[in-house]
Amino acid sequence: MKKAFQILPLVASAATIVSIASPAHAALTFSGTIGSSSNLDGTRGIAIDSSGDLYVANGNNTISEFNSAGTFLTSISGNLDGPVGIAIDSSGDLYVTNSGNNTISEFNSAGTFLTSISGNLDGPVGIAISSSGDLYVTNYSNNTISEFNSAGTFLTSISSNLDAPHGIAIDSSGDLYVINFANSTISEFNSAGTFLTSISGNLYHPEGIAIDSSGDLYVTNASNNTVSEFTNSSAVPEPSSVLGGFTAAVLGLVLRWRKRYSTPLK
């Protein structure tokens, strides 16, 4: 179903998030940084598991794990080649897109490599997992989204209304929201892959995307170092003109998506 969105831009620097209050939502404040050059290198995708642990893809073909307090726990290496996107399923398994060799690597929660998914991938970047366990992967190089079931079997490909797709997110109804880096839009598809609508305006070469429990969208903009918020006005009351409907943890996720790389993948 098409949803009505109102645009609420949020400007934030890479170093500081200014506290902005809303009558309906908690204030957000910058609380610090995580990691160092000893355990992070060319950070890209990030994901949070059900216990609050953070998993960060690094440009040196590793994944760094931190606990919810920001303490470094371990590094996963092997079977990674240009890792970008990370998604975690309900059992805690990690799925990582490898832009270098067009595969997806699966690891269990202990960091043990399980299997690799290949085929029907071309410059994979973003990845999201539906409530049924299906994987949706954006292919930057050929403007498609590949869908795989939980066993890694290819199901179908979405190929319309996409232009250098990057980040991808799934809402509670199963709709897909896909970032189009090249034309600065967001494409919405239903769970069957049917195109619903396009969101434009207040987007500046967007890359990462996240959705909160209210259905609001948060999008990182590479060109002007901002995060744009799109309020789902069909699901929530008329918003105020300030930021609302998001937690500090997920906003941190989106901002780290922004730092993933300064130029698009080729």
C-alpha positions as MATLAB code, in Angstrom:
seq = 'MKKAFQILPLVASAATIVSIASPAHAALTFSGTIGSSSNLDGTRGIAIDSSGDLYVANGNNTISEFNSAGTFLTSISGNLDGPVGIAIDSSGDLYVTNSGNNTISEFNSAGTFLTSISGNLDGPVGIAISSSGDLYVTNYSNNTISEFNSAGTFLTSISSNLDAPHGIAIDSSGDLYVINFANSTISEFNSAGTFLTSISGNLYHPEGIAIDSSGDLYVTNASNNTVSEFTNSSAVPEPSSVLGGFTAAVLGLVLRWRKRYSTPLK';
ca = [
       0.000    0.000    0.000;
       1.272    3.458   -0.854;
       2.060    5.513    2.202;
       2.051    9.276    2.613;
       5.332   10.743    3.805;
       6.185   14.214    5.020;
       9.801   15.362    4.803;
      11.591   16.512    7.940;
      15.271   17.142    7.154;
      17.818   16.719    9.947;
      21.258   18.245    9.539;
      24.013   16.545   11.514;
      27.767   16.659   11.216;
      29.873   13.528   11.223;
      31.256   14.441   14.631;
      28.271   15.721   16.575;
      24.541   15.150   16.845;
      22.754   18.155   18.301;
      20.045   17.384   20.836;
      16.646   18.095   19.294;
      13.503   17.678   21.349;
       9.986   16.829   20.239;
       6.845   16.644   22.370;
       6.182   13.104   21.143;
       9.734   11.726   21.171;
      12.832   11.633   23.311;
      15.731   14.018   22.720;
      18.837   12.766   20.927;
      22.332   13.626   22.099;
      25.760   12.580   20.920;
      27.120   10.034   23.388;
      30.556    9.173   22.074;
      32.444    7.085   19.542;
      33.123    3.365   19.353;
      36.275    1.602   18.251;
      39.699    2.767   17.137;
      42.158    2.287   14.317;
      43.248   -0.947   15.965;
      39.874   -2.629   15.390;
      38.194   -0.549   12.659;
      39.523    0.055    9.163;
      37.513    1.696    6.399;
      34.158    1.083    8.068;
      31.180    0.286    5.863;
      27.987   -1.517    6.885;
      26.773   -1.981   10.445;
      24.116   -4.113   12.124;
      22.868   -4.663   15.675;
      21.753   -8.047   17.015;
      18.992   -8.749   19.543;
      21.424   -8.524   22.466;
      22.705   -5.124   21.375;
      26.063   -6.248   19.988;
      27.344   -4.253   16.992;
      28.865   -5.798   13.883;
      30.846   -3.520   11.563;
      32.154   -4.373    8.089;
      35.688   -3.114    7.451;
      37.519   -2.305    4.242;
      40.302   -4.728    5.266;
      37.939   -7.685    4.793;
      37.019   -8.199    8.425;
      33.985   -7.703   10.643;
      34.473   -6.145   14.078;
      32.125   -7.044   16.923;
      31.483   -4.729   19.878;
      29.163   -5.221   22.832;
      26.424   -2.724   23.663;
      28.864   -0.768   25.842;
      31.187   -0.284   22.868;
      33.848   -2.719   24.051;
      35.619   -4.567   21.260;
      34.945   -8.288   21.453;
      36.368  -10.011   18.406;
      37.098   -9.825   14.703;
      35.710  -12.118   12.010;
      37.934  -12.762    9.018;
      38.026  -15.170    6.127;
      35.431  -15.624    3.385;
      35.068  -11.852    3.031;
      35.928   -9.814   -0.058;
      34.975   -6.145   -0.004;
      32.260   -6.527    2.646;
      29.653   -3.770    2.636;
      26.174   -4.588    3.937;
      25.344   -6.649    7.023;
      22.003   -8.104    8.109;
      21.190  -10.394   11.034;
      18.362  -12.926   11.043;
      16.161  -14.027   13.944;
      18.594  -16.793   14.921;
      21.526  -14.389   15.093;
      23.230  -15.472   11.869;
      25.076  -12.733    9.965;
      24.716  -12.213    6.217;
      27.387  -10.029    4.608;
      27.459   -8.737    1.036;
      30.844   -9.030   -0.666;
      31.189   -6.415   -3.384;
      34.582   -7.771   -4.417;
      33.449  -11.225   -5.543;
      29.654  -10.891   -5.855;
      28.730  -13.226   -3.010;
      26.974  -13.228    0.351;
      28.800  -14.816    3.300;
      26.809  -16.323    6.160;
      28.281  -16.644    9.661;
      26.673  -17.913   12.834;
      26.513  -15.778   15.969;
      29.904  -17.148   17.083;
      31.506  -15.884   13.885;
      31.912  -19.313   12.301;
      31.566  -19.297    8.520;
      28.570  -21.343    7.399;
      28.097  -20.924    3.678;
      28.352  -18.602    0.701;
      25.544  -17.529   -1.613;
      26.501  -16.769   -5.182;
      24.809  -16.239   -8.512;
      22.380  -13.480   -9.473;
      24.545  -10.896   -7.704;
      26.329   -8.002   -9.406;
      27.954   -5.437   -7.168;
      25.933   -6.338   -4.055;
      25.727   -3.534   -1.527;
      22.656   -3.368    0.708;
      20.953   -6.329    2.337;
      17.774   -6.757    4.375;
      15.941   -9.764    5.792;
      12.161  -10.095    5.832;
      10.114  -11.541    8.691;
       9.957  -14.834    6.775;
      13.746  -14.974    6.464;
      14.017  -14.033    2.789;
      17.079  -11.996    1.795;
      16.815   -8.908   -0.403;
      20.085   -7.647   -1.859;
      20.662   -4.492   -3.900;
      22.944   -4.865   -6.910;
      24.611   -1.559   -7.645;
      26.176   -2.609  -10.934;
      23.060   -3.810  -12.765;
      20.233   -1.896  -11.047;
      18.408   -4.876   -9.584;
      17.343   -6.391   -6.284;
      17.921  -10.123   -5.837;
      15.667  -12.132   -3.531;
      16.814  -15.385   -1.929;
      14.980  -17.629    0.515;
      16.456  -18.522    3.907;
      18.219  -21.521    2.343;
      20.027  -19.248   -0.110;
      18.015  -20.286   -3.143;
      17.468  -17.521   -5.666;
      13.792  -16.638   -5.997;
      13.391  -13.612   -8.207;
      14.824  -10.282   -9.284;
      13.307   -6.793   -9.152;
      14.562   -4.643  -12.001;
      12.306   -1.604  -12.434;
      12.555    1.904  -11.002;
      16.095    1.411   -9.704;
      19.136    3.595  -10.368;
      22.373    2.532   -8.640;
      20.558    0.988   -5.643;
      22.362    1.088   -2.323;
      20.668    0.781    1.059;
      17.503   -1.251    1.560;
      15.056   -1.579    4.444;
      11.802   -3.467    5.066;
       8.863   -2.093    7.061;
       6.452   -3.994    9.299;
       4.072   -4.677    6.411;
       6.844   -6.173    4.272;
       7.244   -3.235    1.890;
      10.760   -2.597    0.580;
      12.364    0.849    0.533;
      15.401    1.096   -1.717;
      17.877    3.952   -1.988;
      18.715    5.087   -5.522;
      22.092    6.771   -5.287;
      22.273    8.031   -8.875;
      18.961    9.891   -9.067;
      18.525   10.705   -5.352;
      15.200    8.948   -4.835;
      13.724    6.133   -2.768;
      11.726    3.412   -4.517;
       9.006    1.557   -2.617;
       7.950   -1.977   -3.578;
       5.463   -4.313   -1.943;
       6.496   -7.756   -0.716;
       5.678   -9.225   -4.151;
       8.173   -6.850   -5.801;
       5.556   -4.600   -7.378;
       6.630   -0.977   -7.619;
       4.403    1.309   -5.538;
       5.842    4.798   -5.511;
       8.958    6.950   -5.548;
      10.022    9.416   -2.859;
      12.057   12.411   -3.969;
      13.149   15.780   -2.639;
      15.500   16.534    0.249;
      17.756   13.691   -0.859;
      21.355   14.281   -1.904;
      23.015   11.136   -3.267;
      21.516    9.010   -0.490;
      23.142    5.770    0.629;
      21.850    4.250    3.878;
      18.278    3.836    5.100;
      16.563    2.678    8.282;
      12.918    2.457    9.380;
      11.670    2.904   12.946;
       8.670    1.241   14.593;
       6.372    4.091   13.497;
       7.289    3.592    9.853;
       9.372    6.771    9.636;
      12.311    6.637    7.223;
      15.817    7.917    7.984;
      18.191    8.360    5.066;
      21.860    9.332    4.950;
      22.920   11.833    2.292;
      26.481   11.539    0.977;
      26.594   14.900   -0.799;
      25.734   17.220    2.081;
      26.432   15.191    5.235;
      22.855   15.083    6.489;
      20.187   12.615    7.534;
      16.716   13.199    6.077;
      13.647   12.028    7.969;
      10.421   11.142    6.151;
       7.470   10.865    8.495;
       4.843    8.244    7.751;
       1.858   10.571    8.104;
      -0.561    7.749    7.323;
       0.493    5.991   10.521;
       1.244    8.800   12.967;
      -0.302   12.170   13.929;
       0.757   15.407   12.249;
       4.436   15.820   13.173;
       6.175   18.836   14.567;
       8.899   20.494   12.514;
      11.686   18.907   14.553;
      13.183   15.447   14.626;
      11.072   12.647   16.063;
      10.383    8.946   16.037;
      13.869    7.475   16.322;
      16.260    6.026   18.894;
      19.863    7.073   19.337;
      21.046    3.554   18.605;
      19.438    3.367   15.176;
      20.431    6.922   14.266;
      23.998    5.926   15.040;
      23.548    3.019   12.650;
      22.411    5.322    9.879;
      25.244    7.784   10.413;
      27.778    4.980   10.278;
      26.202    3.893    6.977;
      26.980    7.425    5.759;
      30.658    6.908    6.611;
      30.737    3.662    4.692;
      32.533    5.154    1.705;
      32.930    8.623    0.265;
      32.377    7.560   -3.351;
      29.918    5.040   -4.758;
      31.025    1.519   -5.551;
      31.904    0.857   -9.155;
];
